[in-house]
PDB file of N, CA, C and O in Angstrom:
ATOM      1  N   MET S 156       3.457  -9.184  20.393  1.00  0.00           N
ATOM      2  CA  MET S 156       2.772  -9.654  19.570  1.00  0.00           C
ATOM      3  C   MET S 156       2.493 -10.575  19.704  1.00  0.00           C
ATOM      4  O   MET S 156       3.192 -11.845  19.878  1.00  0.00           O
ATOM      5  N   ASP S 157       1.184 -11.117  19.758  1.00  0.00           N
ATOM      6  CA  ASP S 157       0.844 -12.277  19.448  1.00  0.00           C
ATOM      7  C   ASP S 157       0.461 -12.749  18.275  1.00  0.00           C
ATOM      8  O   ASP S 157      -0.487 -12.403  17.177  1.00  0.00           O
ATOM      9  N   HIS S 158       1.199 -14.077  17.896  1.00  0.00           N
ATOM     10  CA  HIS S 158       1.371 -14.687  16.497  1.00  0.00           C
ATOM     11  C   HIS S 158       0.420 -15.877  16.678  1.00  0.00           C
ATOM     12  O   HIS S 158       0.194 -16.545  15.841  1.00  0.00           O
ATOM     13  N   SER S 159      -0.742 -15.845  17.794  1.00  0.00           N
ATOM     14  CA  SER S 159      -1.337 -17.151  17.140  1.00  0.00           C
ATOM     15  C   SER S 159      -2.391 -17.270  16.434  1.00  0.00           C
ATOM     16  O   SER S 159      -2.872 -17.978  15.955  1.00  0.00           O
ATOM     17  N   LYS S 160      -2.984 -15.949  16.072  1.00  0.00           N
ATOM     18  CA  LYS S 160      -4.343 -16.015  15.069  1.00  0.00           C
ATOM     19  C   LYS S 160      -3.632 -16.244  13.677  1.00  0.00           C
ATOM     20  O   LYS S 160      -2.742 -15.213  13.410  1.00  0.00           O
ATOM     21  N   ASP S 161      -3.702 -16.602  12.460  1.00  0.00           N
ATOM     22  CA  ASP S 161      -3.798 -16.068  11.456  1.00  0.00           C
ATOM     23  C   ASP S 161      -4.460 -15.470  10.936  1.00  0.00           C
ATOM     24  O   ASP S 161      -5.215 -14.813  11.591  1.00  0.00           O
ATOM     25  N   TYR S 162      -3.698 -14.957   9.785  1.00  0.00           N
ATOM     26  CA  TYR S 162      -4.578 -13.881   8.785  1.00  0.00           C
ATOM     27  C   TYR S 162      -5.839 -14.317   8.310  1.00  0.00           C
ATOM     28  O   TYR S 162      -6.025 -15.387   7.603  1.00  0.00           O
ATOM     29  N   GLU S 163      -6.641 -13.456   9.015  1.00  0.00           N
ATOM     30  CA  GLU S 163      -8.107 -13.301   7.614  1.00  0.00           C
ATOM     31  C   GLU S 163      -8.059 -12.574   6.441  1.00  0.00           C
ATOM     32  O   GLU S 163      -7.293 -11.975   6.590  1.00  0.00           O
ATOM     33  N   PHE S 164      -8.987 -12.996   5.451  1.00  0.00           N
ATOM     34  CA  PHE S 164      -9.012 -11.843   4.237  1.00  0.00           C
ATOM     35  C   PHE S 164     -10.021 -11.230   4.469  1.00  0.00           C
ATOM     36  O   PHE S 164     -11.278 -11.598   5.009  1.00  0.00           O
ATOM     37  N   GLU S 165      -9.643 -10.522   3.901  1.00  0.00           N
ATOM     38  CA  GLU S 165     -10.812  -8.866   3.852  1.00  0.00           C
ATOM     39  C   GLU S 165     -12.124  -8.901   3.151  1.00  0.00           C
ATOM     40  O   GLU S 165     -11.473  -9.300   2.252  1.00  0.00           O
ATOM     41  N   TYR S 166     -13.258  -8.857   3.917  1.00  0.00           N
ATOM     42  CA  TYR S 166     -14.201  -8.569   2.802  1.00  0.00           C
ATOM     43  C   TYR S 166     -14.800  -7.259   3.179  1.00  0.00           C
ATOM     44  O   TYR S 166     -15.103  -6.903   4.477  1.00  0.00           O
ATOM     45  N   TYR S 167     -15.233  -6.450   2.626  1.00  0.00           N
ATOM     46  CA  TYR S 167     -15.957  -5.060   2.643  1.00  0.00           C
ATOM     47  C   TYR S 167     -17.632  -5.244   3.448  1.00  0.00           C
ATOM     48  O   TYR S 167     -18.480  -4.149   3.561  1.00  0.00           O
ATOM     49  N   GLU S 168     -18.191  -6.498   2.883  1.00  0.00           N
ATOM     50  CA  GLU S 168     -19.593  -6.457   3.537  1.00  0.00           C
ATOM     51  C   GLU S 168     -19.981  -6.266   4.945  1.00  0.00           C
ATOM     52  O   GLU S 168     -20.779  -5.826   5.447  1.00  0.00           O
ATOM     53  N   LYS S 169     -18.920  -6.625   5.581  1.00  0.00           N
ATOM     54  CA  LYS S 169     -19.262  -6.136   7.109  1.00  0.00           C
ATOM     55  C   LYS S 169     -18.889  -4.668   7.666  1.00  0.00           C
ATOM     56  O   LYS S 169     -19.362  -4.198   8.527  1.00  0.00           O
ATOM     57  N   TYR S 170     -18.651  -3.863   6.773  1.00  0.00           N
ATOM     58  CA  TYR S 170     -18.684  -2.094   6.763  1.00  0.00           C
ATOM     59  C   TYR S 170     -20.018  -1.476   6.499  1.00  0.00           C
ATOM     60  O   TYR S 170     -19.971  -1.526   5.161  1.00  0.00           O
ATOM     61  N   ILE S 171     -20.794  -1.986   7.531  1.00  0.00           N
ATOM     62  CA  ILE S 171     -21.892  -1.295   7.218  1.00  0.00           C
ATOM     63  C   ILE S 171     -22.289  -0.088   7.837  1.00  0.00           C
ATOM     64  O   ILE S 171     -21.757   0.143   8.914  1.00  0.00           O
ATOM     65  N   GLY S 172     -22.933   0.988   7.210  1.00  0.00           N
ATOM     66  CA  GLY S 172     -23.286   1.872   7.937  1.00  0.00           C
ATOM     67  C   GLY S 172     -22.841   3.387   6.978  1.00  0.00           C
ATOM     68  O   GLY S 172     -22.224   3.117   6.063  1.00  0.00           O
ATOM     69  N   ASP S 173     -23.059   4.491   8.088  1.00  0.00           N
ATOM     70  CA  ASP S 173     -22.472   5.599   7.131  1.00  0.00           C
ATOM     71  C   ASP S 173     -20.888   5.612   7.979  1.00  0.00           C
ATOM     72  O   ASP S 173     -20.555   4.745   8.322  1.00  0.00           O
ATOM     73  N   ALA S 174     -20.480   6.891   7.087  1.00  0.00           N
ATOM     74  CA  ALA S 174     -18.704   6.796   7.217  1.00  0.00           C
ATOM     75  C   ALA S 174     -18.512   7.125   8.671  1.00  0.00           C
ATOM     76  O   ALA S 174     -17.338   6.524   8.933  1.00  0.00           O
ATOM     77  N   LYS S 175     -19.049   7.711   9.404  1.00  0.00           N
ATOM     78  CA  LYS S 175     -18.399   7.676  11.267  1.00  0.00           C
ATOM     79  C   LYS S 175     -18.474   6.486  11.954  1.00  0.00           C
ATOM     80  O   LYS S 175     -17.737   5.939  12.228  1.00  0.00           O
ATOM     81  N   GLU S 176     -19.735   5.657  10.986  1.00  0.00           N
ATOM     82  CA  GLU S 176     -19.878   4.402  11.902  1.00  0.00           C
ATOM     83  C   GLU S 176     -18.778   3.353  11.165  1.00  0.00           C
ATOM     84  O   GLU S 176     -18.489   2.484  12.307  1.00  0.00           O
ATOM     85  N   VAL S 177     -18.281   3.531  10.331  1.00  0.00           N
ATOM     86  CA  VAL S 177     -17.670   2.468   9.366  1.00  0.00           C
ATOM     87  C   VAL S 177     -16.261   2.861   9.781  1.00  0.00           C
ATOM     88  O   VAL S 177     -15.040   2.058  10.554  1.00  0.00           O
ATOM     89  N   LEU S 178     -15.538   4.111  10.235  1.00  0.00           N
ATOM     90  CA  LEU S 178     -14.411   4.784  10.856  1.00  0.00           C
ATOM     91  C   LEU S 178     -14.405   4.114  12.289  1.00  0.00           C
ATOM     92  O   LEU S 178     -13.176   3.639  12.439  1.00  0.00           O
ATOM     93  N   LYS S 179     -15.655   4.366  13.173  1.00  0.00           N
ATOM     94  CA  LYS S 179     -15.484   3.623  14.587  1.00  0.00           C
ATOM     95  C   LYS S 179     -15.501   1.855  14.162  1.00  0.00           C
ATOM     96  O   LYS S 179     -14.063   1.753  15.061  1.00  0.00           O
ATOM     97  N   LEU S 180     -15.456   0.995  13.250  1.00  0.00           N
ATOM     98  CA  LEU S 180     -15.348  -0.408  13.351  1.00  0.00           C
ATOM     99  C   LEU S 180     -14.101   0.138  13.302  1.00  0.00           C
ATOM    100  O   LEU S 180     -13.230  -1.048  13.575  1.00  0.00           O
ATOM    101  N   ILE S 181     -13.123   0.606  12.624  1.00  0.00           N
ATOM    102  CA  ILE S 181     -11.449   0.319  11.503  1.00  0.00           C
ATOM    103  C   ILE S 181     -10.901   1.006  12.682  1.00  0.00           C
ATOM    104  O   ILE S 181      -9.632   0.510  13.027  1.00  0.00           O
ATOM    105  N   GLU S 182     -10.984   1.835  13.515  1.00  0.00           N
ATOM    106  CA  GLU S 182     -10.095   2.132  13.950  1.00  0.00           C
ATOM    107  C   GLU S 182     -10.253   2.797  15.714  1.00  0.00           C
ATOM    108  O   GLU S 182      -9.177   2.820  16.481  1.00  0.00           O
ATOM    109  N   GLU S 183     -11.301   2.077  16.524  1.00  0.00           N
ATOM    110  CA  GLU S 183     -11.713   2.091  17.805  1.00  0.00           C
ATOM    111  C   GLU S 183     -11.294   0.287  18.122  1.00  0.00           C
ATOM    112  O   GLU S 183     -11.853  -0.684  17.529  1.00  0.00           O
ATOM    113  N   CYS S 184     -10.494   0.151  19.675  1.00  0.00           N
ATOM    114  CA  CYS S 184     -10.986  -1.557  19.837  1.00  0.00           C
ATOM    115  C   CYS S 184     -12.244  -1.366  20.661  1.00  0.00           C
ATOM    116  O   CYS S 184     -12.749  -0.640  21.034  1.00  0.00           O
ATOM    117  N   PRO S 185     -12.634  -2.720  19.752  1.00  0.00           N
ATOM    118  CA  PRO S 185     -14.229  -3.268  20.549  1.00  0.00           C
ATOM    119  C   PRO S 185     -13.540  -3.661  21.859  1.00  0.00           C
ATOM    120  O   PRO S 185     -14.773  -3.517  22.515  1.00  0.00           O
ATOM    121  N   LYS S 186     -12.685  -3.541  22.665  1.00  0.00           N
ATOM    122  CA  LYS S 186     -13.165  -3.599  24.291  1.00  0.00           C
ATOM    123  C   LYS S 186     -12.715  -2.821  25.233  1.00  0.00           C
ATOM    124  O   LYS S 186     -13.943  -2.381  25.761  1.00  0.00           O
ATOM    125  N   CYS S 187     -12.086  -2.093  24.679  1.00  0.00           N
ATOM    126  CA  CYS S 187     -11.890  -0.905  25.316  1.00  0.00           C
ATOM    127  C   CYS S 187     -12.432   0.841  25.151  1.00  0.00           C
ATOM    128  O   CYS S 187     -12.410   1.759  25.564  1.00  0.00           O
ATOM    129  N   GLY S 188     -12.615   0.717  23.721  1.00  0.00           N
ATOM    130  CA  GLY S 188     -13.131   1.904  23.024  1.00  0.00           C
ATOM    131  C   GLY S 188     -11.900   3.092  22.689  1.00  0.00           C
ATOM    132  O   GLY S 188     -11.981   4.050  21.598  1.00  0.00           O
ATOM    133  N   SER S 189     -10.622   2.619  22.871  1.00  0.00           N
ATOM    134  CA  SER S 189      -9.620   3.054  22.350  1.00  0.00           C
ATOM    135  C   SER S 189      -9.363   3.304  20.676  1.00  0.00           C
ATOM    136  O   SER S 189      -9.669   2.595  20.344  1.00  0.00           O
ATOM    137  N   ARG S 190      -7.918   3.913  20.361  1.00  0.00           N
ATOM    138  CA  ARG S 190      -7.678   4.274  19.188  1.00  0.00           C
ATOM    139  C   ARG S 190      -6.762   2.842  19.028  1.00  0.00           C
ATOM    140  O   ARG S 190      -5.666   2.956  19.938  1.00  0.00           O
ATOM    141  N   LEU S 191      -7.016   2.461  17.985  1.00  0.00           N
ATOM    142  CA  LEU S 191      -6.017   1.292  17.374  1.00  0.00           C
ATOM    143  C   LEU S 191      -4.442   1.697  16.934  1.00  0.00           C
ATOM    144  O   LEU S 191      -4.732   2.314  16.180  1.00  0.00           O
ATOM    145  N   THR S 192      -3.444   0.759  17.422  1.00  0.00           N
ATOM    146  CA  THR S 192      -2.447   0.994  16.506  1.00  0.00           C
ATOM    147  C   THR S 192      -2.515  -0.084  15.088  1.00  0.00           C
ATOM    148  O   THR S 192      -2.730  -1.237  15.301  1.00  0.00           O
ATOM    149  N   ILE S 193      -2.631   0.485  14.269  1.00  0.00           N
ATOM    150  CA  ILE S 193      -2.580   0.226  13.030  1.00  0.00           C
ATOM    151  C   ILE S 193      -1.076   0.008  11.761  1.00  0.00           C
ATOM    152  O   ILE S 193      -0.811   0.787  11.672  1.00  0.00           O
ATOM    153  N   GLU S 194      -0.621  -1.263  11.653  1.00  0.00           N
ATOM    154  CA  GLU S 194       0.195  -1.673  10.751  1.00  0.00           C
ATOM    155  C   GLU S 194       0.114  -1.966   9.814  1.00  0.00           C
ATOM    156  O   GLU S 194      -0.640  -2.699   9.482  1.00  0.00           O
ATOM    157  N   HIS S 195       1.254  -1.795   8.463  1.00  0.00           N
ATOM    158  CA  HIS S 195       0.811  -2.365   7.030  1.00  0.00           C
ATOM    159  C   HIS S 195       2.089  -2.922   6.495  1.00  0.00           C
ATOM    160  O   HIS S 195       3.050  -2.422   6.756  1.00  0.00           O
ATOM    161  N   GLN S 196       1.894  -4.213   6.165  1.00  0.00           N
ATOM    162  CA  GLN S 196       2.857  -4.873   5.452  1.00  0.00           C
ATOM    163  C   GLN S 196       2.329  -5.333   4.138  1.00  0.00           C
ATOM    164  O   GLN S 196       1.891  -5.416   3.750  1.00  0.00           O
ATOM    165  N   THR S 197       3.486  -4.404   2.885  1.00  0.00           N
ATOM    166  CA  THR S 197       2.764  -5.185   1.881  1.00  0.00           C
ATOM    167  C   THR S 197       3.916  -5.856   0.849  1.00  0.00           C
ATOM    168  O   THR S 197       5.204  -5.973   1.373  1.00  0.00           O
ATOM    169  N   ASP S 198       3.399  -6.546   0.190  1.00  0.00           N
ATOM    170  CA  ASP S 198       4.116  -7.424  -0.477  1.00  0.00           C
ATOM    171  C   ASP S 198       3.507  -7.147  -1.887  1.00  0.00           C
ATOM    172  O   ASP S 198       2.520  -7.974  -2.787  1.00  0.00           O
ATOM    173  N   PRO S 199       4.785  -6.573  -2.302  1.00  0.00           N
ATOM    174  CA  PRO S 199       4.551  -6.594  -3.945  1.00  0.00           C
ATOM    175  C   PRO S 199       4.730  -7.355  -4.733  1.00  0.00           C
ATOM    176  O   PRO S 199       3.699  -7.154  -6.155  1.00  0.00           O
ATOM    177  N   LEU S 200       4.798  -8.494  -4.785  1.00  0.00           N
ATOM    178  CA  LEU S 200       5.223  -9.135  -5.891  1.00  0.00           C
ATOM    179  C   LEU S 200       3.769 -10.246  -5.728  1.00  0.00           C
ATOM    180  O   LEU S 200       3.761 -10.996  -6.584  1.00  0.00           O
ATOM    181  N   ASN S 201       3.270 -10.572  -4.814  1.00  0.00           N
ATOM    182  CA  ASN S 201       2.306 -11.221  -4.674  1.00  0.00           C
ATOM    183  C   ASN S 201       1.214 -10.132  -4.381  1.00  0.00           C
ATOM    184  O   ASN S 201      -0.769 -10.632  -4.575  1.00  0.00           O
ATOM    185  N   LEU S 202       1.003  -8.655  -4.607  1.00  0.00           N
ATOM    186  CA  LEU S 202       0.178  -7.548  -5.024  1.00  0.00           C
ATOM    187  C   LEU S 202      -1.110  -8.185  -3.633  1.00  0.00           C
ATOM    188  O   LEU S 202      -2.040  -8.182  -3.856  1.00  0.00           O
ATOM    189  N   ILE S 203      -0.688  -8.212  -2.017  1.00  0.00           N
ATOM    190  CA  ILE S 203      -1.102  -8.605  -0.710  1.00  0.00           C
ATOM    191  C   ILE S 203      -0.631  -7.215   0.200  1.00  0.00           C
ATOM    192  O   ILE S 203       0.450  -6.694  -0.063  1.00  0.00           O
ATOM    193  N   VAL S 204      -1.477  -6.535   0.961  1.00  0.00           N
ATOM    194  CA  VAL S 204      -1.358  -6.194   2.150  1.00  0.00           C
ATOM    195  C   VAL S 204      -1.845  -6.993   3.172  1.00  0.00           C
ATOM    196  O   VAL S 204      -2.490  -7.110   3.682  1.00  0.00           O
ATOM    197  N   LEU S 205      -0.685  -6.989   3.991  1.00  0.00           N
ATOM    198  CA  LEU S 205      -1.074  -7.334   5.636  1.00  0.00           C
ATOM    199  C   LEU S 205      -1.396  -6.244   6.644  1.00  0.00           C
ATOM    200  O   LEU S 205      -0.437  -5.291   6.879  1.00  0.00           O
ATOM    201  N   GLU S 206      -2.274  -6.497   7.290  1.00  0.00           N
ATOM    202  CA  GLU S 206      -2.781  -5.453   8.248  1.00  0.00           C
ATOM    203  C   GLU S 206      -2.847  -6.195   9.434  1.00  0.00           C
ATOM    204  O   GLU S 206      -2.962  -7.134   9.653  1.00  0.00           O
ATOM    205  N   ILE S 207      -2.163  -5.594  10.473  1.00  0.00           N
ATOM    206  CA  ILE S 207      -2.840  -6.032  12.011  1.00  0.00           C
ATOM    207  C   ILE S 207      -2.910  -4.884  12.631  1.00  0.00           C
ATOM    208  O   ILE S 207      -2.182  -3.340  12.922  1.00  0.00           O
ATOM    209  N   ALA S 208      -3.586  -4.910  13.126  1.00  0.00           N
ATOM    210  CA  ALA S 208      -4.781  -4.043  14.253  1.00  0.00           C
ATOM    211  C   ALA S 208      -4.152  -4.464  15.901  1.00  0.00           C
ATOM    212  O   ALA S 208      -4.938  -5.149  16.181  1.00  0.00           O
ATOM    213  N   GLU S 209      -3.809  -3.498  16.765  1.00  0.00           N
ATOM    214  CA  GLU S 209      -3.286  -3.989  18.193  1.00  0.00           C
ATOM    215  C   GLU S 209      -4.249  -2.522  18.659  1.00  0.00           C
ATOM    216  O   GLU S 209      -3.975  -1.569  18.566  1.00  0.00           O
ATOM    217  N   CYS S 210      -4.643  -2.948  20.190  1.00  0.00           N
ATOM    218  CA  CYS S 210      -4.904  -1.964  21.058  1.00  0.00           C
ATOM    219  C   CYS S 210      -3.965  -1.416  21.844  1.00  0.00           C
ATOM    220  O   CYS S 210      -3.235  -2.553  22.907  1.00  0.00           O
ATOM    221  N   PHE S 211      -3.368  -0.513  22.025  1.00  0.00           N
ATOM    222  CA  PHE S 211      -1.950  -0.323  23.366  1.00  0.00           C
ATOM    223  C   PHE S 211      -2.370  -0.195  24.412  1.00  0.00           C
ATOM    224  O   PHE S 211      -1.846  -0.852  25.300  1.00  0.00           O
ATOM    225  N   TYR S 212      -3.614   0.190  24.831  1.00  0.00           N
ATOM    226  CA  TYR S 212      -4.245  -0.081  26.301  1.00  0.00           C
ATOM    227  C   TYR S 212      -4.613  -1.309  26.570  1.00  0.00           C
ATOM    228  O   TYR S 212      -4.244  -1.659  28.032  1.00  0.00           O
ATOM    229  N   CYS S 213      -5.521  -1.879  25.980  1.00  0.00           N
ATOM    230  CA  CYS S 213      -5.709  -3.605  26.562  1.00  0.00           C
ATOM    231  C   CYS S 213      -5.103  -4.492  26.099  1.00  0.00           C
ATOM    232  O   CYS S 213      -5.078  -5.933  26.793  1.00  0.00           O
ATOM    233  N   HIS S 214      -4.221  -4.294  25.082  1.00  0.00           N
ATOM    234  CA  HIS S 214      -2.787  -5.198  24.521  1.00  0.00           C
ATOM    235  C   HIS S 214      -3.699  -6.169  23.836  1.00  0.00           C
ATOM    236  O   HIS S 214      -3.058  -7.398  24.527  1.00  0.00           O
ATOM    237  N   SER S 215      -4.636  -6.041  23.180  1.00  0.00           N
ATOM    238  CA  SER S 215      -5.580  -7.274  22.354  1.00  0.00           C
ATOM    239  C   SER S 215      -4.830  -7.211  20.831  1.00  0.00           C
ATOM    240  O   SER S 215      -4.954  -5.798  20.464  1.00  0.00           O
ATOM    241  N   ASN S 216      -4.662  -7.854  20.508  1.00  0.00           N
ATOM    242  CA  ASN S 216      -4.918  -8.107  19.062  1.00  0.00           C
ATOM    243  C   ASN S 216      -6.147  -8.222  18.349  1.00  0.00           C
ATOM    244  O   ASN S 216      -6.482  -9.349  18.451  1.00  0.00           O
ATOM    245  N   VAL S 217      -6.480  -6.687  18.399  1.00  0.00           N
ATOM    246  CA  VAL S 217      -7.592  -7.030  17.779  1.00  0.00           C
ATOM    247  C   VAL S 217      -7.898  -7.419  16.564  1.00  0.00           C
ATOM    248  O   VAL S 217      -9.266  -8.206  15.888  1.00  0.00           O
ATOM    249  N   ARG S 218      -7.145  -7.527  15.316  1.00  0.00           N
ATOM    250  CA  ARG S 218      -7.033  -7.891  13.648  1.00  0.00           C
ATOM    251  C   ARG S 218      -6.180  -8.349  13.107  1.00  0.00           C
ATOM    252  O   ARG S 218      -5.357  -7.768  13.299  1.00  0.00           O
ATOM    253  N   LYS S 219      -5.660  -9.176  12.014  1.00  0.00           N
ATOM    254  CA  LYS S 219      -5.181  -9.771  11.200  1.00  0.00           C
ATOM    255  C   LYS S 219      -5.519  -9.872   9.704  1.00  0.00           C
ATOM    256  O   LYS S 219      -6.264 -10.635   9.887  1.00  0.00           O
ATOM    257  N   ILE S 220      -5.567  -9.134   9.195  1.00  0.00           N
ATOM    258  CA  ILE S 220      -6.406  -9.038   7.824  1.00  0.00           C
ATOM    259  C   ILE S 220      -5.278  -9.088   6.715  1.00  0.00           C
ATOM    260  O   ILE S 220      -4.251  -8.260   6.412  1.00  0.00           O
ATOM    261  N   VAL S 221      -5.877 -10.076   5.243  1.00  0.00           N
ATOM    262  CA  VAL S 221      -4.729  -9.882   4.519  1.00  0.00           C
ATOM    263  C   VAL S 221      -5.476  -8.767   3.218  1.00  0.00           C
ATOM    264  O   VAL S 221      -7.023  -9.887   3.093  1.00  0.00           O
ATOM    265  N   SER S 222      -5.553  -7.974   2.601  1.00  0.00           N
ATOM    266  CA  SER S 222      -6.261  -7.275   1.501  1.00  0.00           C
ATOM    267  C   SER S 222      -5.222  -7.371   0.629  1.00  0.00           C
ATOM    268  O   SER S 222      -4.157  -7.271   0.057  1.00  0.00           O
ATOM    269  N   LEU S 223      -6.159  -8.042  -1.026  1.00  0.00           N
ATOM    270  CA  LEU S 223      -5.518  -7.887  -2.169  1.00  0.00           C
ATOM    271  C   LEU S 223      -5.818  -6.777  -2.590  1.00  0.00           C
ATOM    272  O   LEU S 223      -6.651  -5.962  -2.519  1.00  0.00           O
ATOM    273  N   VAL S 224      -4.640  -6.234  -3.611  1.00  0.00           N
ATOM    274  CA  VAL S 224      -4.298  -5.221  -4.234  1.00  0.00           C
ATOM    275  C   VAL S 224      -4.923  -4.802  -5.278  1.00  0.00           C
ATOM    276  O   VAL S 224      -4.208  -6.298  -6.063  1.00  0.00           O
ATOM    277  N   SER S 225      -5.972  -4.196  -5.903  1.00  0.00           N
ATOM    278  CA  SER S 225      -6.383  -4.312  -7.586  1.00  0.00           C
ATOM    279  C   SER S 225      -5.698  -3.638  -8.208  1.00  0.00           C
ATOM    280  O   SER S 225      -4.889  -2.138  -8.207  1.00  0.00           O
TER     281      SER S 225
END
């Protein structure tokens, strides 16, 4: 796993379109189109969820996101 990129905060404005388009943005690798492996780590004390999405086939680290739990 590549630890060089820091986490970025999740913002939902980037998900534009119908449900099918949004699911494609979330689940597919933008480089090769394969399904991403998505891992979530929860931090209940700080009420955040860390998400890491990686592609198994092209070995790219697609995103690292911090989501606030409400």
